mmCIF file of C-alpha atoms and ligand atoms in Angstrom:
data_model
loop_
_atom_site.group_PDB
_atom_site.id
_atom_site.type_symbol
_atom_site.label_atom_id
_atom_site.label_comp_id
_atom_site.label_asym_id
_atom_site.label_seq_id
_atom_site.Cartn_x
_atom_site.Cartn_y
_atom_site.Cartn_z
ATOM 1 C CA MET A 223 6.641 10.044 -2.414
ATOM 2 C CA HIS A 224 5.006 6.761 -3.470
ATOM 3 C CA ASP A 225 7.399 4.007 -2.478
ATOM 4 C CA PHE A 226 7.209 0.982 -4.798
ATOM 5 C CA ARG A 227 10.759 -0.202 -4.039
ATOM 6 C CA SER A 228 9.514 -3.213 -2.089
ATOM 7 C CA ASP A 229 6.716 -4.510 0.115
ATOM 8 C CA THR A 230 9.381 -4.523 2.851
ATOM 9 C CA VAL A 231 8.842 -0.745 3.226
ATOM 10 C CA THR A 232 5.345 -1.273 4.668
ATOM 11 C CA LYS A 233 4.845 0.332 8.073
ATOM 12 C CA PRO A 234 3.143 -1.586 10.887
ATOM 13 C CA THR A 235 -0.617 -0.903 10.990
ATOM 14 C CA PRO A 236 -2.337 0.799 13.995
ATOM 15 C CA ALA A 237 -3.692 -2.651 15.029
ATOM 16 C CA MET A 238 -0.128 -3.982 15.023
ATOM 17 C CA ARG A 239 1.165 -1.109 17.128
ATOM 18 C CA GLU A 240 -1.608 -1.705 19.640
ATOM 19 C CA ALA A 241 -0.884 -5.449 19.777
ATOM 20 C CA MET A 242 2.830 -4.705 20.205
ATOM 21 C CA ALA A 243 2.149 -2.376 23.123
ATOM 22 C CA LYS A 244 0.009 -4.976 24.865
ATOM 23 C CA ALA A 245 2.071 -8.080 24.030
ATOM 24 C CA GLU A 246 2.831 -10.519 26.811
ATOM 25 C CA VAL A 247 6.545 -11.264 26.668
ATOM 26 C CA GLY A 248 9.246 -13.483 28.182
ATOM 27 C CA ASP A 249 12.762 -14.615 27.343
ATOM 28 C CA ASP A 250 12.447 -16.481 24.050
ATOM 29 C CA VAL A 251 15.929 -18.000 24.306
ATOM 30 C CA PHE A 252 14.452 -19.961 27.243
ATOM 31 C CA GLY A 253 11.358 -20.619 25.092
ATOM 32 C CA GLU A 254 9.359 -18.468 27.544
ATOM 33 C CA ASP A 255 7.847 -15.784 25.340
ATOM 34 C CA PRO A 256 4.146 -16.669 25.097
ATOM 35 C CA THR A 257 3.538 -14.410 22.088
ATOM 36 C CA VAL A 258 6.459 -15.879 20.134
ATOM 37 C CA ASN A 259 5.283 -19.383 21.052
ATOM 38 C CA ARG A 260 1.776 -18.539 19.857
ATOM 39 C CA LEU A 261 3.052 -17.115 16.555
ATOM 40 C CA GLN A 262 5.207 -20.207 15.957
ATOM 41 C CA GLU A 263 2.216 -22.493 16.632
ATOM 42 C CA VAL A 264 -0.154 -20.485 14.438
ATOM 43 C CA VAL A 265 2.219 -20.332 11.478
ATOM 44 C CA ALA A 266 3.265 -24.003 11.810
ATOM 45 C CA TRP A 267 -0.443 -24.931 11.773
ATOM 46 C CA ARG A 268 -1.080 -22.726 8.719
ATOM 47 C CA MET A 269 1.719 -24.668 6.972
ATOM 48 C CA ARG A 270 0.618 -27.995 8.519
ATOM 49 C CA LYS A 271 4.160 -28.539 9.799
ATOM 50 C CA GLU A 272 4.984 -29.929 13.244
ATOM 51 C CA ALA A 273 6.861 -26.863 14.486
ATOM 52 C CA GLY A 274 7.860 -23.287 13.715
ATOM 53 C CA LEU A 275 10.731 -20.983 14.698
ATOM 54 C CA PHE A 276 10.620 -17.171 14.744
ATOM 55 C CA LEU A 277 13.728 -15.583 13.231
ATOM 56 C CA PRO A 278 14.660 -11.925 12.742
ATOM 57 C CA THR A 279 14.821 -12.081 8.916
ATOM 58 C CA GLY A 280 14.008 -14.180 5.892
ATOM 59 C CA THR A 281 17.689 -14.294 5.061
ATOM 60 C CA MET A 282 18.571 -15.856 8.411
ATOM 61 C CA ALA A 283 15.664 -18.309 8.137
ATOM 62 C CA ASN A 284 16.809 -19.420 4.655
ATOM 63 C CA GLN A 285 20.413 -19.740 5.774
ATOM 64 C CA VAL A 286 19.550 -21.693 8.909
ATOM 65 C CA ALA A 287 17.518 -24.059 6.710
ATOM 66 C CA VAL A 288 20.419 -24.541 4.263
ATOM 67 C CA LYS A 289 22.746 -25.166 7.218
ATOM 68 C CA CYS A 290 20.432 -27.742 8.786
ATOM 69 C CA TRP A 291 19.907 -29.704 5.569
ATOM 70 C CA THR A 292 23.428 -29.787 4.132
ATOM 71 C CA GLU A 293 27.007 -30.837 4.818
ATOM 72 C CA PRO A 294 29.978 -28.694 3.732
ATOM 73 C CA GLY A 295 30.846 -29.558 0.141
ATOM 74 C CA ASP A 296 27.256 -30.320 -0.885
ATOM 75 C CA GLU A 297 25.546 -28.686 -3.833
ATOM 76 C CA VAL A 298 22.321 -26.690 -3.500
ATOM 77 C CA LEU A 299 20.118 -26.707 -6.588
ATOM 78 C CA LEU A 300 18.253 -23.448 -7.055
ATOM 79 C CA GLU A 301 16.963 -21.088 -9.721
ATOM 80 C CA ARG A 302 19.534 -18.827 -11.378
ATOM 81 C CA ARG A 303 17.807 -15.606 -10.265
ATOM 82 C CA SER A 304 16.715 -16.783 -6.806
ATOM 83 C CA HIS A 305 17.095 -14.698 -3.659
ATOM 84 C CA ILE A 306 19.192 -17.284 -1.821
ATOM 85 C CA LEU A 307 21.723 -17.251 -4.652
ATOM 86 C CA ASN A 308 21.755 -13.556 -5.526
ATOM 87 C CA TYR A 309 20.739 -11.425 -2.560
ATOM 88 C CA GLU A 310 22.076 -13.128 0.559
ATOM 89 C CA LEU A 311 25.728 -12.155 0.136
ATOM 90 C CA ALA A 312 26.860 -15.742 -0.546
ATOM 91 C CA ALA A 313 25.895 -16.636 3.023
ATOM 92 C CA PHE A 314 25.436 -20.301 2.035
ATOM 93 C CA ALA A 315 29.128 -20.393 1.070
ATOM 94 C CA VAL A 316 30.197 -18.688 4.301
ATOM 95 C CA VAL A 317 27.850 -20.380 6.768
ATOM 96 C CA SER A 318 27.313 -23.799 5.192
ATOM 97 C CA GLY A 319 30.289 -24.265 2.848
ATOM 98 C CA VAL A 320 27.994 -25.353 0.028
ATOM 99 C CA MET A 321 28.106 -24.767 -3.721
ATOM 100 C CA PRO A 322 25.177 -23.479 -5.717
ATOM 101 C CA ARG A 323 24.108 -25.348 -8.845
ATOM 102 C CA ALA A 324 22.041 -22.727 -10.606
ATOM 103 C CA VAL A 325 19.254 -24.007 -12.818
ATOM 104 C CA GLU A 326 17.338 -21.932 -15.369
ATOM 105 C CA GLY A 327 13.606 -21.757 -14.764
ATOM 106 C CA GLU A 328 10.831 -20.375 -16.932
ATOM 107 C CA ARG A 329 9.985 -16.947 -15.463
ATOM 108 C CA GLY A 330 11.795 -18.240 -12.366
ATOM 109 C CA ILE A 331 9.805 -21.472 -12.090
ATOM 110 C CA LEU A 332 11.965 -24.607 -11.870
ATOM 111 C CA ARG A 333 10.804 -27.846 -13.460
ATOM 112 C CA ALA A 334 11.697 -31.372 -12.333
ATOM 113 C CA ALA A 335 13.115 -32.141 -15.797
ATOM 114 C CA ALA A 336 15.523 -29.199 -15.585
ATOM 115 C CA LEU A 337 16.635 -30.298 -12.113
ATOM 116 C CA ALA A 338 17.118 -33.849 -13.375
ATOM 117 C CA ARG A 339 19.515 -32.570 -16.061
ATOM 118 C CA GLU A 340 21.593 -30.792 -13.402
ATOM 119 C CA VAL A 341 21.721 -33.388 -10.622
ATOM 120 C CA ARG A 342 25.056 -35.097 -10.920
ATOM 121 C CA PRO A 343 25.291 -38.831 -10.458
ATOM 122 C CA LYS A 344 27.090 -40.303 -7.466
ATOM 123 C CA SER A 345 30.780 -40.249 -8.300
ATOM 124 C CA TYR A 346 34.154 -39.726 -6.628
ATOM 125 C CA LEU A 347 34.440 -36.642 -8.906
ATOM 126 C CA PHE A 348 31.261 -34.817 -7.959
ATOM 127 C CA SER A 349 29.934 -33.022 -4.931
ATOM 128 C CA ALA A 350 26.641 -34.449 -3.680
ATOM 129 C CA PRO A 351 23.274 -32.734 -4.219
ATOM 130 C CA GLY A 352 22.268 -31.780 -0.674
ATOM 131 C CA LEU A 353 19.189 -29.595 -1.123
ATOM 132 C CA ILE A 354 16.710 -28.211 -3.650
ATOM 133 C CA CYS A 355 15.449 -24.671 -2.963
ATOM 134 C CA VAL A 356 12.315 -23.262 -4.588
ATOM 135 C CA GLU A 357 11.105 -19.663 -4.288
ATOM 136 C CA ASP A 358 7.330 -19.064 -4.319
ATOM 137 C CA THR A 359 6.412 -16.450 -5.304
ATOM 138 C CA THR A 360 9.531 -15.745 -7.320
ATOM 139 C CA ASN A 361 10.976 -12.318 -6.703
ATOM 140 C CA MET A 362 13.121 -10.954 -9.520
ATOM 141 C CA THR A 363 11.249 -12.920 -12.183
ATOM 142 C CA GLY A 364 8.041 -11.033 -11.529
ATOM 143 C CA GLY A 365 6.126 -12.537 -8.597
ATOM 144 C CA THR A 366 5.265 -15.712 -10.508
ATOM 145 C CA CYS A 367 3.679 -18.643 -8.636
ATOM 146 C CA TYR A 368 4.534 -22.335 -8.809
ATOM 147 C CA PRO A 369 1.559 -24.271 -10.171
ATOM 148 C CA LEU A 370 0.827 -27.037 -7.631
ATOM 149 C CA GLU A 371 1.410 -29.772 -10.229
ATOM 150 C CA VAL A 372 4.898 -28.379 -10.946
ATOM 151 C CA LEU A 373 5.746 -28.494 -7.244
ATOM 152 C CA ARG A 374 4.349 -32.031 -7.056
ATOM 153 C CA GLU A 375 6.681 -33.104 -9.873
ATOM 154 C CA ILE A 376 9.621 -31.545 -8.011
ATOM 155 C CA ARG A 377 8.525 -33.335 -4.817
ATOM 156 C CA GLU A 378 8.427 -36.699 -6.633
ATOM 157 C CA PHE A 379 11.804 -36.084 -8.203
ATOM 158 C CA ALA A 380 13.316 -35.052 -4.855
ATOM 159 C CA ASP A 381 11.909 -38.195 -3.198
ATOM 160 C CA GLU A 382 13.336 -40.423 -5.932
ATOM 161 C CA GLN A 383 16.735 -38.790 -5.426
ATOM 162 C CA GLY A 384 16.513 -38.559 -1.619
ATOM 163 C CA ILE A 385 17.095 -34.781 -1.668
ATOM 164 C CA PRO A 386 15.185 -32.511 0.763
ATOM 165 C CA VAL A 387 13.257 -29.476 -0.537
ATOM 166 C CA HIS A 388 13.325 -26.063 1.148
ATOM 167 C CA LEU A 389 10.694 -23.502 0.157
ATOM 168 C CA ASP A 390 11.684 -19.843 0.297
ATOM 169 C CA GLY A 391 8.135 -18.640 0.845
ATOM 170 C CA ALA A 392 8.973 -15.015 1.625
ATOM 171 C CA ARG A 393 5.756 -14.259 -0.326
ATOM 172 C CA LEU A 394 4.004 -17.615 0.010
ATOM 173 C CA TRP A 395 0.935 -15.750 1.294
ATOM 174 C CA ASN A 396 0.730 -13.952 -2.059
ATOM 175 C CA ALA A 397 1.039 -17.252 -3.945
ATOM 176 C CA ALA A 398 -1.799 -18.824 -1.935
ATOM 177 C CA VAL A 399 -4.107 -15.820 -2.379
ATOM 178 C CA ALA A 400 -3.372 -15.523 -6.128
ATOM 179 C CA GLN A 401 -3.931 -19.245 -6.704
ATOM 180 C CA LYS A 402 -6.922 -19.400 -4.343
ATOM 181 C CA VAL A 403 -5.411 -22.305 -2.390
ATOM 182 C CA GLU A 404 -4.531 -22.753 1.289
ATOM 183 C CA THR A 405 -0.899 -22.041 2.207
ATOM 184 C CA PHE A 406 -0.500 -25.631 3.443
ATOM 185 C CA GLU A 407 -1.399 -27.037 0.020
ATOM 186 C CA ILE A 408 1.822 -25.453 -1.220
ATOM 187 C CA ALA A 409 3.886 -25.845 1.974
ATOM 188 C CA ARG A 410 3.220 -29.565 2.353
ATOM 189 C CA LEU A 411 5.140 -30.205 -0.869
ATOM 190 C CA ALA A 412 8.358 -28.988 0.809
ATOM 191 C CA ASP A 413 10.278 -30.375 3.794
ATOM 192 C CA SER A 414 10.925 -26.934 5.259
ATOM 193 C CA VAL A 415 9.293 -23.602 4.528
ATOM 194 C CA MET A 416 10.161 -20.061 5.480
ATOM 195 C CA VAL A 417 7.539 -17.323 5.365
ATOM 196 C CA CYS A 418 8.066 -13.595 5.919
ATOM 197 C CA LEU A 419 5.872 -11.378 8.089
ATOM 198 C CA SER A 420 7.641 -8.169 7.107
ATOM 199 C CA LYS A 421 6.638 -7.979 3.431
ATOM 200 C CA GLY A 422 3.028 -7.912 2.224
ATOM 201 C CA LEU A 423 1.720 -8.637 5.734
ATOM 202 C CA ALA A 424 3.244 -5.313 6.887
ATOM 203 C CA ALA A 425 4.735 -6.458 10.210
ATOM 204 C CA PRO A 426 7.940 -4.592 11.138
ATOM 205 C CA ALA A 427 10.253 -7.627 11.217
ATOM 206 C CA GLY A 428 10.481 -11.380 11.332
ATOM 207 C CA SER A 429 10.097 -14.661 9.508
ATOM 208 C CA VAL A 430 8.970 -18.097 10.598
ATOM 209 C CA LEU A 431 10.759 -21.284 9.550
ATOM 210 C CA CYS A 432 8.614 -24.430 9.718
ATOM 211 C CA GLY A 433 9.357 -28.153 9.522
ATOM 212 C CA THR A 434 9.438 -31.280 11.652
ATOM 213 C CA THR A 435 10.047 -30.943 15.399
ATOM 214 C CA GLU A 436 13.477 -32.501 14.933
ATOM 215 C CA PHE A 437 14.407 -30.069 12.146
ATOM 216 C CA ILE A 438 13.221 -27.061 14.155
ATOM 217 C CA GLU A 439 15.231 -28.156 17.215
ATOM 218 C CA LYS A 440 18.357 -28.180 15.058
ATOM 219 C CA ALA A 441 17.335 -24.819 13.550
ATOM 220 C CA ARG A 442 16.941 -23.353 17.067
ATOM 221 C CA THR A 443 20.567 -24.213 17.836
ATOM 222 C CA TRP A 444 21.741 -22.580 14.603
ATOM 223 C CA ARG A 445 19.579 -19.498 15.185
ATOM 224 C CA LYS A 446 21.295 -18.957 18.537
ATOM 225 C CA ARG A 447 24.756 -19.719 17.162
ATOM 226 C CA LEU A 448 24.280 -17.101 14.433
ATOM 227 C CA GLY A 449 23.056 -14.498 16.922
ATOM 228 C CA GLY A 450 19.336 -14.697 16.211
ATOM 229 C CA GLY A 451 18.128 -15.449 19.785
ATOM 230 C CA MET A 452 16.055 -12.330 20.448
ATOM 231 C CA ARG A 453 14.784 -12.462 24.071
ATOM 232 C CA GLN A 454 11.517 -10.435 24.497
ATOM 233 C CA SER A 455 10.696 -10.699 20.816
ATOM 234 C CA GLY A 456 7.004 -11.093 21.601
ATOM 235 C CA VAL A 457 6.660 -7.366 20.802
ATOM 236 C CA LEU A 458 7.577 -8.260 17.202
ATOM 237 C CA ALA A 459 5.697 -11.560 17.140
ATOM 238 C CA ALA A 460 2.529 -9.711 18.236
ATOM 239 C CA ALA A 461 2.643 -7.637 15.039
ATOM 240 C CA GLY A 462 3.340 -10.795 13.049
ATOM 241 C CA LEU A 463 0.231 -12.441 14.507
ATOM 242 C CA VAL A 464 -1.905 -9.472 13.437
ATOM 243 C CA GLY A 465 -0.356 -9.852 9.973
ATOM 244 C CA VAL A 466 -1.044 -13.577 9.703
ATOM 245 C CA ASN A 467 -4.561 -13.279 11.142
ATOM 246 C CA THR A 468 -5.796 -10.162 9.336
ATOM 247 C CA MET A 469 -3.546 -9.102 6.448
ATOM 248 C CA VAL A 470 -3.436 -12.151 4.168
ATOM 249 C CA ASP A 471 -6.742 -11.798 2.291
ATOM 250 C CA ARG A 472 -6.122 -8.145 1.483
ATOM 251 C CA LEU A 473 -3.073 -9.141 -0.600
ATOM 252 C CA ALA A 474 -5.588 -9.627 -3.453
ATOM 253 C CA GLU A 475 -5.848 -5.822 -3.532
ATOM 254 C CA ASP A 476 -2.076 -5.537 -4.060
ATOM 255 C CA HIS A 477 -2.340 -8.033 -6.914
ATOM 256 C CA GLU A 478 -5.138 -6.009 -8.545
ATOM 257 C CA ASN A 479 -3.062 -2.845 -8.179
ATOM 258 C CA ALA A 480 -0.061 -4.541 -9.795
ATOM 259 C CA LYS A 481 -2.253 -5.604 -12.725
ATOM 260 C CA ALA A 482 -3.591 -2.042 -13.045
ATOM 261 C CA LEU A 483 -0.033 -0.725 -13.117
ATOM 262 C CA ALA A 484 0.987 -3.170 -15.863
ATOM 263 C CA ALA A 485 -2.186 -2.386 -17.838
ATOM 264 C CA GLY A 486 -1.423 1.333 -17.594
ATOM 265 C CA LEU A 487 1.924 0.781 -19.326
ATOM 266 C CA GLN A 488 0.464 -0.984 -22.368
ATOM 267 C CA GLY A 489 1.260 0.858 -25.571
ATOM 268 C CA THR A 490 4.356 2.540 -24.063
ATOM 269 C CA LYS A 491 8.029 1.623 -24.464
ATOM 270 C CA PHE A 492 7.959 0.077 -20.996
ATOM 271 C CA ARG A 493 7.417 -3.629 -21.509
ATOM 272 C CA CYS A 494 6.008 -5.900 -18.819
ATOM 273 C CA GLU A 495 3.949 -9.056 -18.527
ATOM 274 C CA THR A 496 0.693 -9.150 -16.591
ATOM 275 C CA PRO A 497 1.783 -9.827 -13.010
ATOM 276 C CA GLU A 498 0.392 -12.836 -11.144
ATOM 277 C CA THR A 499 0.913 -11.196 -7.750
ATOM 278 C CA ASN A 500 2.374 -7.905 -6.449
ATOM 279 C CA ILE A 501 5.688 -7.648 -8.331
ATOM 280 C CA VAL A 502 5.938 -5.798 -11.643
ATOM 281 C CA ILE A 503 9.175 -6.193 -13.606
ATOM 282 C CA ILE A 504 9.540 -3.667 -16.415
ATOM 283 C CA ASP A 505 11.923 -4.041 -19.330
ATOM 284 C CA VAL A 506 13.166 -0.550 -20.266
ATOM 285 C CA ARG A 507 15.357 -1.434 -23.263
ATOM 286 C CA ASP A 508 12.929 -0.038 -25.862
ATOM 287 C CA THR A 509 13.333 3.430 -24.316
ATOM 288 C CA GLY A 510 17.025 3.394 -25.251
ATOM 289 C CA ARG A 511 17.839 4.566 -21.713
ATOM 290 C CA ASP A 512 19.353 2.604 -18.881
ATOM 291 C CA PRO A 513 17.428 1.694 -15.717
ATOM 292 C CA ALA A 514 19.314 4.280 -13.608
ATOM 293 C CA ALA A 515 18.129 7.149 -15.846
ATOM 294 C CA ILE A 516 14.528 5.940 -15.664
ATOM 295 C CA LEU A 517 14.702 5.547 -11.877
ATOM 296 C CA ALA A 518 16.092 9.080 -11.512
ATOM 297 C CA PHE A 519 13.225 10.452 -13.647
ATOM 298 C CA LEU A 520 10.637 8.526 -11.633
ATOM 299 C CA GLU A 521 12.144 9.741 -8.361
ATOM 300 C CA LYS A 522 11.712 13.355 -9.518
ATOM 301 C CA SER A 523 8.057 12.538 -10.249
ATOM 302 C CA GLY A 524 7.572 11.190 -6.714
ATOM 303 C CA ILE A 525 7.811 7.478 -7.591
ATOM 304 C CA ARG A 526 10.382 5.170 -6.066
ATOM 305 C CA ALA A 527 11.350 1.867 -7.706
ATOM 306 C CA VAL A 528 14.502 -0.291 -7.874
ATOM 307 C CA GLN A 529 16.712 -1.760 -10.545
ATOM 308 C CA ALA A 530 16.191 -5.499 -11.096
ATOM 309 C CA ASP A 531 19.046 -6.021 -13.579
ATOM 310 C CA ALA A 532 20.848 -4.251 -16.428
ATOM 311 C CA ALA A 533 17.646 -3.945 -18.486
ATOM 312 C CA ARG A 534 14.808 -3.981 -15.991
ATOM 313 C CA ILE A 535 13.306 -2.153 -13.049
ATOM 314 C CA ARG A 536 10.973 -3.471 -10.354
ATOM 315 C CA LEU A 537 7.893 -2.018 -8.716
ATOM 316 C CA VAL A 538 6.128 -3.791 -5.850
ATOM 317 C CA THR A 539 2.595 -3.015 -4.700
ATOM 318 C CA HIS A 540 1.693 -3.221 -1.016
ATOM 319 C CA ASN A 541 -0.476 -1.944 1.832
ATOM 320 C CA ASP A 542 1.048 1.553 1.769
ATOM 321 C CA VAL A 543 0.533 2.220 -1.973
ATOM 322 C CA GLY A 544 -3.095 2.213 -3.053
ATOM 323 C CA ARG A 545 -4.793 2.882 -6.393
ATOM 324 C CA PRO A 546 -4.015 6.658 -6.402
ATOM 325 C CA ALA A 547 -0.304 5.832 -6.041
ATOM 326 C CA VAL A 548 -0.593 3.368 -8.939
ATOM 327 C CA GLU A 549 -2.268 6.048 -11.064
ATOM 328 C CA ALA A 550 0.528 8.479 -10.177
ATOM 329 C CA ALA A 551 3.111 5.853 -11.198
ATOM 330 C CA VAL A 552 1.393 5.217 -14.555
ATOM 331 C CA ALA A 553 1.265 8.979 -15.201
ATOM 332 C CA ALA A 554 4.982 9.304 -14.368
ATOM 333 C CA PHE A 555 5.956 6.503 -16.780
ATOM 334 C CA ARG A 556 3.764 7.994 -19.497
ATOM 335 C CA ALA A 557 5.381 11.408 -19.018
ATOM 336 C CA PHE A 558 8.836 9.941 -19.648
ATOM 337 C CA LYS A 559 10.298 11.154 -22.960
ATOM 338 C CA PRO A 560 13.407 9.174 -23.958
HETATM 339 N N1 LIG B 1838 13.712 -9.534 -0.622
HETATM 340 C C1 LIG B 1838 13.975 -8.103 -0.655
HETATM 341 C C2 LIG B 1838 15.412 -7.800 -1.093
HETATM 342 O O1 LIG B 1838 16.297 -8.533 -0.348
HETATM 343 C C3 LIG B 1838 15.665 -8.071 -2.551
HETATM 344 C C4 LIG B 1838 12.982 -7.445 -1.578
HETATM 345 O O2 LIG B 1838 12.901 -6.206 -1.539
HETATM 346 O O3 LIG B 1838 12.289 -8.149 -2.342
HETATM 347 N N2 LIG B 1838 13.537 -14.495 0.030
HETATM 348 C C5 LIG B 1838 12.947 -13.706 -0.888
HETATM 349 C C6 LIG B 1838 12.261 -14.324 -2.048
HETATM 350 C C7 LIG B 1838 12.963 -12.314 -0.720
HETATM 351 O O4 LIG B 1838 12.371 -11.561 -1.627
HETATM 352 C C8 LIG B 1838 13.606 -11.755 0.404
HETATM 353 C C9 LIG B 1838 13.716 -10.259 0.581
HETATM 354 C C10 LIG B 1838 14.206 -12.624 1.323
HETATM 355 C C11 LIG B 1838 14.156 -14.000 1.092
HETATM 356 C C12 LIG B 1838 14.956 -12.129 2.539
HETATM 357 O O5 LIG B 1838 14.140 -11.570 3.499
HETATM 358 P P1 LIG B 1838 14.733 -10.519 4.568
HETATM 359 O O6 LIG B 1838 14.784 -9.194 3.861
HETATM 360 O O7 LIG B 1838 13.745 -10.565 5.676
HETATM 361 O O8 LIG B 1838 16.074 -10.994 4.969
#
């Protein structure tokens, strides 16, 4: 089986397993796990933020950020297809009591002008805009990256309005590699940033939330309150450190493989744009079949993918699917007879 369902399926590398076995650990709720502390420092430095906090998942890191920035009754401006809005089980409503104000982006990329149209003026009738969330790379809109000038415009707009910006950088590493920029060049345009270790970097679990020291202190309280204080989590942080230190540059290979996959589908009824990073979204409408039927056919041919929406399926390239797996996927699509 070649598993293209997500880069979350990546298994920890032998170097990670070795680092995990040897990791120095302590009780992280007391702030005493040296490996967790090291990971937090390394990632905060990579983002050029004052401090970092290791959390079990990207979802918890995003939700802790929303909680720290907002008051109940606020609005959160985010892209219509974003992860925080669509794949976190309405946690922002449950945990933070906030309302989403969904804004349409172009291939998932928000623009300051679109946000400006949606921000409601101060009024006794309206809830206040409490936070802007951007997702880079975008997930369900095909791994697209925010051009730096677009993020700069959003930053300026947010400053004018006095609204903080949170960056869901689950795949920020991919964005930096694809755009040939340093992660901090992107991260510095947001007030808080969350990055995942468990996706393209192949670590088994964990995300790091970064921001000012004051913000991270507040986030630490919310992490514990929500049950994310993990004790000897240095065994996980050790794998994360291997990911951050050795697995970022190789993401370029995943991007090349995604492009090869898209190129292999040209001339078929499977429509897709050239991916910028490692996510390939394929529109299956021209086949006249629904995504479930296509996924079932692919599964029988040894290829796993997921449904993105009513018309599209998603394949993600990663460390555990190389060029032969991509060739097998192209062959499977080409063998499909509607
Ligand atoms: N994305 C997963 C699924 O939840 C859809 C995937 O397979 O792509 N932000 C973004 C942009 C994400 O893509 C994800 C995970 C998260 C946050 C949440 O991270 P985890 O899974 O660690 O909670």
